[in-house]
Amino acid sequence: MTSHVPLSRAAFPADFTFGVATASYQIEGAIAADGRVPSIWDTFSATPGAVVGGDTGEIACDHYHRYPADVTLMRDLGVDAYRFSLAWPRILPVAGGAPNPSGIAFYDRVLDELLAAGITPWATLYHWDLPQEIEDAGGWPVRDTAYRFAEYAAVAADALGDRISHWITLNEPWVAAFLGYAAGVHAPGRTDHAAAMRAAHHLMLGHGLAMQVLRERVPQGSHGITLNLTPIEAQGGRDIHAEAVRRVDGMANRIFLDPILRGTYPADVVADTAHVLDQSHVHDGDLELISAPIDFLGINYYFPTVVATGVYPGSAAVGMGAHNRPRTAMGWEVDAEAMTRMLTRVRDDYGDVPIYITENGSAWDDVVSADGGVHDAQRLAYLQDHLAACLDARAAGVDLRGYFAWSLLDNFEWAEGYAKRFGIVHVDYATQERTVKASGRWYADFLTGDER
Ligand code: IFM
């Protein structure tokens, strides 16, 4: 435990939001139900070799049909809020076409259940399930996609804005742009660095346009964006790696923080990538739109990143390092204090924006014991340590207002398929039975003040 402040709900302000998070493609299933059209993840996961085990989101957690029981589960956990994402391919299947009433009706039903259970809905507009038709027209590397996204945002806001109080435009644009279009390990599986840089900008533009839409159509709501941020550490803490730290911090963190919170792209990132593309895709007025005020910054934190500068003197090459901390089943190093450092860094460098941890959690090789329980001591310790890190950040003056555990349920972990489990609730995919893990039981006790 990192904190010197005892860990209890009472140590947080009364209005601190505690929640759980999920995303549409990872839990819903029902990919062809009620007028939903294919997304890039349907196509990608059907590509041989793209996803571990050949897994797809076809059934996932069958949340599309089991949402009443899943909301009851959340009510029993005692969460204040539920962060989920809306599936663009359900709500506006054809770009420029008509909204899909049956797709929207699914979210009406989910919202009815949530509000009846006293749970505040937090909706993410884009958690990576781009309609395939829009990818076929060029996807995020094409400017038009930002405008298509704004159209979809308007439909969603008009249909659901009377009941959704908190809106998140994008989840983790870094992943969508760079894992999807440069590394090719996420949908749509492209490997084109210039396309990825353009995608990053058009995601930002889409965010700016969607913020405008949300301000106009849901003026009473609270609106922001979620970035995945990772503190960058020099291997062994050595100064020789400072150049690698600068480069990776630029491409991982500042490339999104700067346009949103400062209205510029970092000059060093622009210089570092000048051999890949020029800035002609950034039009006059884009950065003003992108940097319009947000009500909160959502941060997804999982792990710190360790880097090292290349082997030859003067080489700019960057290598990944390690600091030999314990690792989760994803291979990610565990360090809760690094989350506190990252939060204070955002405050120090970008000022006092209200922050929510919109995702934090860990995958472990869970075992269902003979007693039927999942005694996930490592996930429980991770949860406790990161909640303590939230208290440390608050004690350091960070305006941190909430924490969402990733994830409510074990689910489709993208390229890792169902092999990696992040849930505080176990899902038996053969039967769809849910079992609250020890971490989930502790979270419930913590939320009701019964934690030990
Ligand atoms: O499962 C993902 C989620 O969709 C986005 N943030 C990270 C999680 C764990 O990899």
Coordinates of C-alpha atoms and ligand atoms in Angstrom, one line a residue:
M1 CA 0.0 0.0 0.0
T2 CA 1.4 3.3 -1.0
S3 CA -0.7 5.8 0.9
H4 CA -0.3 7.1 4.3
V5 CA -4.0 7.9 4.4
P6 CA -6.1 5.0 5.7
L7 CA -8.1 3.5 2.8
S8 CA -11.9 3.8 3.4
R9 CA -14.7 5.4 1.5
A10 CA -14.9 8.0 4.2
A11 CA -11.4 9.2 3.3
F12 CA -12.8 10.4 0.0
P13 CA -15.2 13.4 -0.4
A14 CA -18.9 12.4 -0.2
D15 CA -19.4 13.4 -3.9
F16 CA -16.4 11.4 -5.2
T17 CA -17.8 9.1 -7.9
F18 CA -17.1 5.4 -7.7
G19 CA -18.0 3.3 -10.7
V20 CA -17.3 0.4 -13.0
A21 CA -16.6 0.6 -16.7
T22 CA -17.3 -1.5 -19.8
A23 CA -17.4 -1.0 -23.6
S24 CA -20.0 -2.0 -26.2
Y25 CA -18.0 -4.4 -28.4
Q26 CA -16.4 -6.0 -25.4
I27 CA -19.6 -7.1 -23.7
E28 CA -22.8 -6.7 -25.8
G29 CA -22.6 -9.5 -28.3
A30 CA -25.7 -9.6 -30.6
I31 CA -23.7 -8.2 -33.4
A32 CA -26.5 -8.6 -36.0
A33 CA -29.5 -7.8 -33.8
D34 CA -32.0 -5.1 -34.5
G35 CA -30.3 -3.4 -37.4
R36 CA -26.7 -3.2 -36.1
V37 CA -24.2 -3.2 -39.0
P38 CA -20.7 -4.6 -39.0
S39 CA -17.9 -2.6 -37.3
I40 CA -14.2 -2.8 -37.9
W41 CA -13.9 -5.1 -34.9
D42 CA -16.2 -7.6 -36.5
T43 CA -14.1 -7.6 -39.6
F44 CA -10.8 -7.6 -37.8
S45 CA -11.7 -10.4 -35.4
A46 CA -12.9 -12.5 -38.3
T47 CA -9.4 -12.2 -39.9
P48 CA -7.4 -15.4 -39.3
G49 CA -4.6 -14.8 -36.7
A50 CA -5.7 -11.4 -35.7
V51 CA -7.2 -12.3 -32.3
V52 CA -5.9 -14.9 -29.9
G53 CA -8.0 -18.1 -30.2
G54 CA -9.9 -16.7 -33.1
D55 CA -12.3 -15.1 -30.6
T56 CA -14.8 -12.5 -31.7
G57 CA -17.4 -10.2 -30.1
E58 CA -20.3 -12.2 -31.6
I59 CA -21.6 -13.3 -28.2
A60 CA -19.2 -11.7 -25.7
C61 CA -21.0 -11.4 -22.3
D62 CA -24.4 -11.4 -24.0
H63 CA -25.0 -8.2 -22.2
Y64 CA -27.4 -7.2 -25.0
H65 CA -29.9 -9.7 -23.6
R66 CA -28.6 -9.9 -20.0
Y67 CA -28.4 -6.2 -19.2
P68 CA -31.2 -6.3 -16.5
A69 CA -29.2 -8.8 -14.4
D70 CA -25.9 -6.9 -15.0
V71 CA -27.5 -3.7 -13.8
T72 CA -28.8 -5.6 -10.7
L73 CA -25.2 -6.8 -10.2
M74 CA -24.0 -3.2 -10.3
R75 CA -26.7 -2.1 -7.9
D76 CA -25.6 -4.8 -5.5
L77 CA -22.0 -3.7 -5.8
G78 CA -23.2 -0.3 -4.7
V79 CA -21.6 1.7 -7.5
D80 CA -22.6 5.3 -8.0
A81 CA -22.0 5.3 -11.8
Y82 CA -21.6 3.0 -14.8
R83 CA -19.4 4.0 -17.7
F84 CA -20.3 2.2 -20.9
S85 CA -20.1 2.9 -24.5
L86 CA -22.7 3.4 -27.2
A87 CA -22.3 1.4 -30.4
W88 CA -22.2 3.7 -33.4
P89 CA -23.1 0.7 -35.7
R90 CA -26.4 0.3 -33.7
I91 CA -27.3 3.9 -33.5
L92 CA -26.5 5.3 -36.9
P93 CA -25.8 2.3 -39.2
V94 CA -25.4 4.2 -42.4
A95 CA -23.5 7.5 -42.7
G96 CA -25.8 10.2 -43.6
G97 CA -28.8 7.8 -43.2
A98 CA -31.6 7.6 -40.7
P99 CA -31.0 6.8 -37.0
N100 CA -31.9 3.2 -36.1
P101 CA -34.8 3.2 -33.6
S102 CA -34.3 -0.4 -32.6
G103 CA -30.6 0.2 -31.8
I104 CA -31.4 3.3 -29.8
A105 CA -34.2 1.4 -28.0
F106 CA -31.6 -1.0 -26.5
Y107 CA -29.9 1.9 -24.8
D108 CA -33.3 3.3 -23.7
R109 CA -33.8 0.0 -21.9
V110 CA -30.3 0.0 -20.4
L111 CA -30.9 3.6 -19.2
D112 CA -34.3 2.8 -17.7
E113 CA -32.7 0.0 -15.7
L114 CA -29.7 2.1 -14.6
L115 CA -31.8 5.1 -13.5
A116 CA -34.3 2.8 -11.7
A117 CA -31.3 1.3 -9.8
G118 CA -30.0 4.8 -8.9
I119 CA -26.9 4.4 -11.0
T120 CA -25.6 7.5 -13.0
P121 CA -24.9 6.7 -16.6
W122 CA -21.6 7.8 -18.1
A123 CA -21.6 7.2 -21.9
T124 CA -18.6 7.0 -24.2
L125 CA -19.5 7.8 -27.8
Y126 CA -16.5 6.0 -29.4
H127 CA -14.9 3.0 -27.9
W128 CA -13.4 1.7 -31.1
D129 CA -16.4 0.1 -33.0
L130 CA -16.2 2.2 -36.1
P131 CA -18.9 1.1 -38.7
Q132 CA -17.0 -0.9 -41.4
E133 CA -18.6 1.3 -44.1
I134 CA -16.8 4.3 -42.7
E135 CA -13.5 2.5 -42.7
D136 CA -14.1 1.4 -46.2
A137 CA -14.5 5.1 -47.1
G138 CA -11.0 5.7 -45.6
G139 CA -11.6 5.5 -41.8
W140 CA -10.0 7.9 -39.3
P141 CA -7.1 8.9 -41.6
V142 CA -9.7 10.7 -43.7
R143 CA -11.0 14.0 -42.5
D144 CA -14.6 13.3 -43.4
T145 CA -14.8 10.6 -40.6
A146 CA -14.6 13.4 -38.0
Y147 CA -17.8 14.9 -39.5
R148 CA -19.5 11.5 -39.7
F149 CA -18.6 11.1 -36.0
A150 CA -20.2 14.4 -35.2
E151 CA -23.4 13.4 -37.0
Y152 CA -23.6 10.2 -35.0
A153 CA -22.9 12.2 -31.8
A154 CA -25.9 14.4 -32.6
V155 CA -28.2 11.4 -33.1
A156 CA -27.0 9.9 -29.8
A157 CA -27.3 13.2 -27.9
D158 CA -30.8 13.9 -29.2
A159 CA -32.0 10.4 -28.4
L160 CA -30.4 9.8 -25.1
G161 CA -29.2 13.2 -23.8
D162 CA -32.2 13.7 -21.5
R163 CA -31.0 10.7 -19.4
I164 CA -27.2 10.6 -19.8
S165 CA -25.6 13.2 -17.6
H166 CA -22.0 12.5 -18.4
W167 CA -20.6 12.1 -21.9
I168 CA -17.1 11.1 -23.1
T169 CA -16.4 11.8 -26.7
L170 CA -13.6 9.3 -27.3
N171 CA -11.9 6.5 -25.5
E172 CA -8.1 6.3 -25.8
P173 CA -7.5 7.9 -29.2
W174 CA -3.9 6.8 -28.9
V175 CA -5.0 3.1 -29.2
A176 CA -7.5 3.8 -32.0
A177 CA -4.9 5.7 -34.0
F178 CA -1.6 3.9 -33.3
L179 CA -2.5 0.3 -32.5
G180 CA -5.2 0.4 -35.3
Y181 CA -3.4 2.2 -38.1
A182 CA 0.4 2.0 -37.3
A183 CA 1.0 -1.2 -35.4
G184 CA -1.9 -3.0 -37.0
V185 CA -2.6 -5.1 -33.9
H186 CA -6.1 -3.6 -33.4
A187 CA -8.8 -3.0 -36.0
P188 CA -8.6 -2.1 -38.8
G189 CA -5.1 -3.7 -38.7
R190 CA -3.3 -1.1 -40.9
T191 CA 0.4 -0.4 -40.8
D192 CA 0.9 3.0 -42.1
H193 CA 2.6 5.6 -39.9
A194 CA 1.4 8.6 -41.8
A195 CA -2.2 7.3 -41.8
A196 CA -1.9 6.8 -38.1
M197 CA -0.8 10.4 -37.5
R198 CA -3.7 11.7 -39.7
A199 CA -6.1 9.4 -37.7
A200 CA -4.8 10.9 -34.5
H201 CA -5.6 14.4 -35.7
H202 CA -9.0 13.4 -37.1
L203 CA -9.9 11.7 -33.8
M204 CA -9.0 15.0 -32.1
L205 CA -11.1 16.9 -34.6
G206 CA -14.0 14.5 -34.1
H207 CA -13.7 15.1 -30.4
G208 CA -13.8 18.9 -30.9
L209 CA -16.9 18.6 -33.2
A210 CA -18.6 16.2 -30.8
M211 CA -18.0 18.6 -27.9
Q212 CA -19.8 21.3 -29.9
V213 CA -22.7 19.0 -30.6
L214 CA -22.9 18.0 -26.9
R215 CA -22.8 21.6 -25.7
E216 CA -25.6 22.5 -28.0
R217 CA -27.8 19.5 -27.5
V218 CA -27.1 18.4 -23.9
P219 CA -26.3 21.8 -22.3
Q220 CA -27.0 20.6 -18.8
G221 CA -24.5 17.6 -19.1
S222 CA -20.9 17.3 -18.2
H223 CA -18.6 16.5 -21.2
G224 CA -15.0 15.3 -21.6
I225 CA -12.7 12.9 -23.3
T226 CA -10.7 9.9 -22.0
L227 CA -7.0 9.5 -22.7
N228 CA -4.8 6.5 -21.8
L229 CA -1.8 8.1 -20.1
T230 CA 1.3 6.4 -19.1
P231 CA 4.2 7.9 -17.1
I232 CA 7.4 7.4 -19.1
E233 CA 10.5 6.3 -17.1
A234 CA 14.1 6.2 -18.1
Q235 CA 15.6 2.7 -17.8
G236 CA 17.4 2.6 -14.4
G237 CA 16.5 6.3 -13.9
R238 CA 19.6 7.2 -16.1
D239 CA 19.9 10.6 -17.7
I240 CA 21.3 8.9 -20.9
H241 CA 17.8 7.9 -21.7
A242 CA 16.3 11.4 -21.5
E243 CA 15.9 11.6 -25.2
A244 CA 13.9 8.4 -25.3
V245 CA 11.7 9.7 -22.5
R246 CA 11.0 12.9 -24.4
R247 CA 10.2 11.1 -27.6
V248 CA 7.9 8.5 -26.1
D249 CA 6.2 11.0 -23.8
G250 CA 5.5 13.1 -26.8
M251 CA 3.9 10.3 -28.9
A252 CA 2.1 8.7 -26.0
N253 CA 0.9 11.6 -23.8
R254 CA 1.6 15.1 -25.0
I255 CA 0.3 14.4 -28.6
F256 CA -3.2 14.5 -27.1
L257 CA -2.9 16.5 -23.9
D258 CA -1.3 19.5 -25.7
P259 CA -4.0 20.0 -28.4
I260 CA -6.8 19.5 -25.9
L261 CA -5.5 21.5 -23.0
R262 CA -3.1 24.0 -24.8
G263 CA -4.5 24.3 -28.3
T264 CA -1.2 23.3 -30.1
Y265 CA 0.6 20.1 -31.1
P266 CA 4.0 19.7 -29.3
A267 CA 6.7 21.3 -31.5
D268 CA 9.1 18.4 -30.8
V269 CA 6.5 15.8 -31.9
V270 CA 5.9 17.7 -35.1
A271 CA 9.6 17.8 -35.7
D272 CA 10.1 14.1 -34.8
T273 CA 7.4 13.0 -37.3
A274 CA 8.3 15.5 -40.1
H275 CA 9.9 12.7 -42.1
V276 CA 6.6 10.8 -42.0
L277 CA 4.2 13.6 -42.9
D278 CA 3.7 17.3 -43.1
Q279 CA 1.0 19.2 -41.2
S280 CA -1.2 19.9 -44.2
H281 CA -4.0 17.7 -42.6
V282 CA -4.2 20.2 -39.7
H283 CA -6.5 23.0 -41.0
D284 CA -7.0 26.5 -39.8
G285 CA -9.4 26.5 -36.9
D286 CA -9.0 22.8 -36.0
L287 CA -7.0 23.5 -32.9
E288 CA -9.4 26.1 -31.6
L289 CA -12.1 23.5 -31.9
I290 CA -10.1 20.8 -30.3
S291 CA -9.0 23.0 -27.3
A292 CA -12.5 24.2 -26.5
P293 CA -13.0 23.8 -22.7
I294 CA -13.8 20.3 -21.4
D295 CA -15.7 19.7 -18.1
F296 CA -13.4 16.9 -17.1
L297 CA -10.4 14.9 -18.4
G298 CA -10.9 11.1 -18.2
I299 CA -7.7 9.2 -17.6
N300 CA -7.2 5.5 -18.1
Y301 CA -4.2 4.3 -16.1
Y302 CA -2.8 0.8 -16.1
F303 CA 1.1 0.9 -16.0
P304 CA 4.2 3.0 -16.4
T305 CA 6.3 2.7 -19.5
V306 CA 10.1 2.2 -19.3
V307 CA 12.3 3.3 -22.2
A308 CA 15.9 3.4 -23.2
T309 CA 17.8 5.3 -25.9
G310 CA 19.5 3.4 -28.7
V311 CA 22.6 1.4 -28.4
Y312 CA 24.8 3.6 -30.6
P313 CA 26.0 7.0 -29.3
G314 CA 23.8 9.7 -30.9
S315 CA 21.2 7.2 -32.0
A316 CA 17.7 8.3 -31.7
A317 CA 16.3 4.8 -31.6
V318 CA 14.1 4.0 -28.7
G319 CA 13.9 0.7 -26.9
M320 CA 11.5 -0.6 -24.4
G321 CA 13.0 -1.3 -20.9
A322 CA 11.7 -2.8 -17.7
H323 CA 12.0 -2.1 -14.0
N324 CA 11.4 -5.6 -12.7
R325 CA 8.2 -4.7 -10.9
P326 CA 5.5 -7.5 -10.6
R327 CA 3.6 -7.9 -13.9
T328 CA 0.0 -8.7 -14.6
A329 CA -1.2 -11.4 -17.0
M330 CA -0.9 -8.7 -19.7
G331 CA 2.8 -8.3 -18.9
W332 CA 2.2 -4.8 -17.6
E333 CA 4.3 -3.6 -14.6
V334 CA 2.3 -2.8 -11.5
D335 CA 3.1 0.5 -9.9
A336 CA 0.3 2.5 -8.1
E337 CA 2.6 5.3 -7.1
A338 CA 3.3 5.9 -10.8
M339 CA -0.4 6.8 -11.2
T340 CA -0.1 9.4 -8.5
R341 CA 3.0 10.8 -10.2
M342 CA 1.2 10.9 -13.5
L343 CA -1.8 12.7 -12.0
T344 CA 0.4 15.4 -10.4
R345 CA 2.3 15.8 -13.6
V346 CA -0.9 16.5 -15.6
R347 CA -1.9 19.1 -12.9
D348 CA 1.6 20.7 -12.9
D349 CA 1.9 20.8 -16.7
Y350 CA -1.6 21.5 -17.8
G351 CA -3.3 23.2 -14.8
D352 CA -6.3 22.4 -12.7
V353 CA -8.7 20.4 -14.9
P354 CA -11.2 18.1 -13.0
I355 CA -10.0 14.5 -13.5
Y356 CA -11.7 11.2 -13.3
I357 CA -9.9 7.9 -13.5
T358 CA -12.3 6.4 -16.1
E359 CA -10.5 3.0 -16.2
N360 CA -8.0 1.2 -13.9
G361 CA -7.7 -2.5 -13.4
S362 CA -5.6 -5.6 -14.0
A363 CA -5.8 -9.0 -15.7
W364 CA -4.7 -12.1 -13.8
D365 CA -4.9 -15.8 -14.5
D366 CA -8.0 -16.3 -12.4
V367 CA -9.0 -19.7 -11.1
V368 CA -12.5 -20.8 -10.1
S369 CA -11.9 -22.6 -6.8
A370 CA -13.6 -25.8 -5.7
D371 CA -15.8 -23.6 -3.4
G372 CA -17.0 -21.8 -6.6
G373 CA -15.3 -18.5 -5.7
V374 CA -12.6 -16.6 -7.5
H375 CA -10.0 -15.6 -4.9
D376 CA -8.2 -12.9 -6.9
A377 CA -5.9 -11.6 -4.3
Q378 CA -3.6 -9.9 -6.8
R379 CA -6.5 -7.9 -8.5
L380 CA -7.8 -7.0 -5.0
A381 CA -4.3 -5.7 -4.0
Y382 CA -4.1 -3.8 -7.3
L383 CA -7.5 -2.2 -6.7
Q384 CA -6.7 -1.2 -3.1
D385 CA -3.3 0.2 -4.0
H386 CA -4.7 2.3 -6.8
L387 CA -7.5 3.6 -4.7
A388 CA -4.9 4.6 -2.1
A389 CA -2.9 6.3 -5.0
C390 CA -6.1 8.3 -5.7
L391 CA -6.1 9.5 -2.1
D392 CA -2.4 10.4 -2.4
A393 CA -3.1 12.4 -5.6
R394 CA -5.9 14.3 -3.8
A395 CA -3.7 14.9 -0.9
A396 CA -1.2 16.4 -3.4
G397 CA -3.9 18.8 -4.5
V398 CA -5.0 17.0 -7.7
D399 CA -8.7 17.7 -8.5
L400 CA -9.5 14.0 -8.8
R401 CA -13.2 13.4 -8.6
G402 CA -13.9 9.8 -9.4
Y403 CA -12.6 6.3 -10.1
F404 CA -14.1 3.6 -12.4
A405 CA -12.8 0.0 -12.0
W406 CA -12.1 -1.7 -15.3
S407 CA -14.0 -3.8 -15.7
L408 CA -17.4 -4.8 -14.3
L409 CA -17.2 -8.1 -16.2
D410 CA -14.5 -10.3 -17.8
N411 CA -14.9 -9.5 -21.5
F412 CA -13.5 -9.5 -25.0
E413 CA -10.0 -8.1 -24.5
W414 CA -9.5 -7.0 -28.1
A415 CA -6.5 -8.8 -29.7
E416 CA -6.2 -11.0 -26.6
G417 CA -9.8 -12.3 -27.0
Y418 CA -11.3 -13.9 -23.9
A419 CA -7.9 -15.2 -22.7
K420 CA -7.3 -12.1 -20.5
R421 CA -9.7 -11.4 -17.7
F422 CA -10.1 -7.9 -16.2
G423 CA -13.4 -8.3 -14.5
I424 CA -14.2 -7.8 -10.8
V425 CA -17.0 -10.2 -11.8
H426 CA -16.1 -13.5 -13.4
V427 CA -17.9 -14.6 -16.6
D428 CA -18.2 -18.3 -17.5
Y429 CA -18.4 -17.9 -21.2
A430 CA -20.0 -21.4 -21.7
T431 CA -22.9 -20.6 -19.4
Q432 CA -22.8 -16.8 -19.1
E433 CA -22.9 -17.3 -15.3
R434 CA -21.6 -14.3 -13.4
T435 CA -19.6 -14.7 -10.1
V436 CA -18.5 -11.8 -8.1
K437 CA -14.8 -12.2 -7.5
A438 CA -13.1 -11.5 -4.1
S439 CA -12.0 -8.1 -5.6
G440 CA -15.7 -7.3 -6.4
R441 CA -16.9 -8.3 -3.0
W442 CA -14.2 -6.1 -1.4
Y443 CA -15.2 -3.2 -3.7
A444 CA -18.8 -3.6 -2.6
D445 CA -17.8 -3.7 1.1
F446 CA -15.6 -0.6 0.5
L447 CA -18.4 1.2 -1.1
T448 CA -20.9 0.5 1.7
G449 CA -18.3 1.2 4.4
D450 CA -17.8 -2.4 5.5
E451 CA -14.3 -2.9 4.2
R452 CA -11.8 -4.6 6.5
Ligands
IFM1 O1 -10.0 -3.5 -22.3 C1 -9.3 -2.3 -22.5 C2 -10.3 -1.1 -22.7 O2 -11.2 -1.4 -23.8 C3 -9.6 0.1 -23.0 N1 -8.6 0.4 -21.9 C4 -7.7 -0.7 -21.6 C5 -8.5 -1.9 -21.3 C6 -7.5 -3.1 -20.9 O3 -6.7 -3.4 -22.0

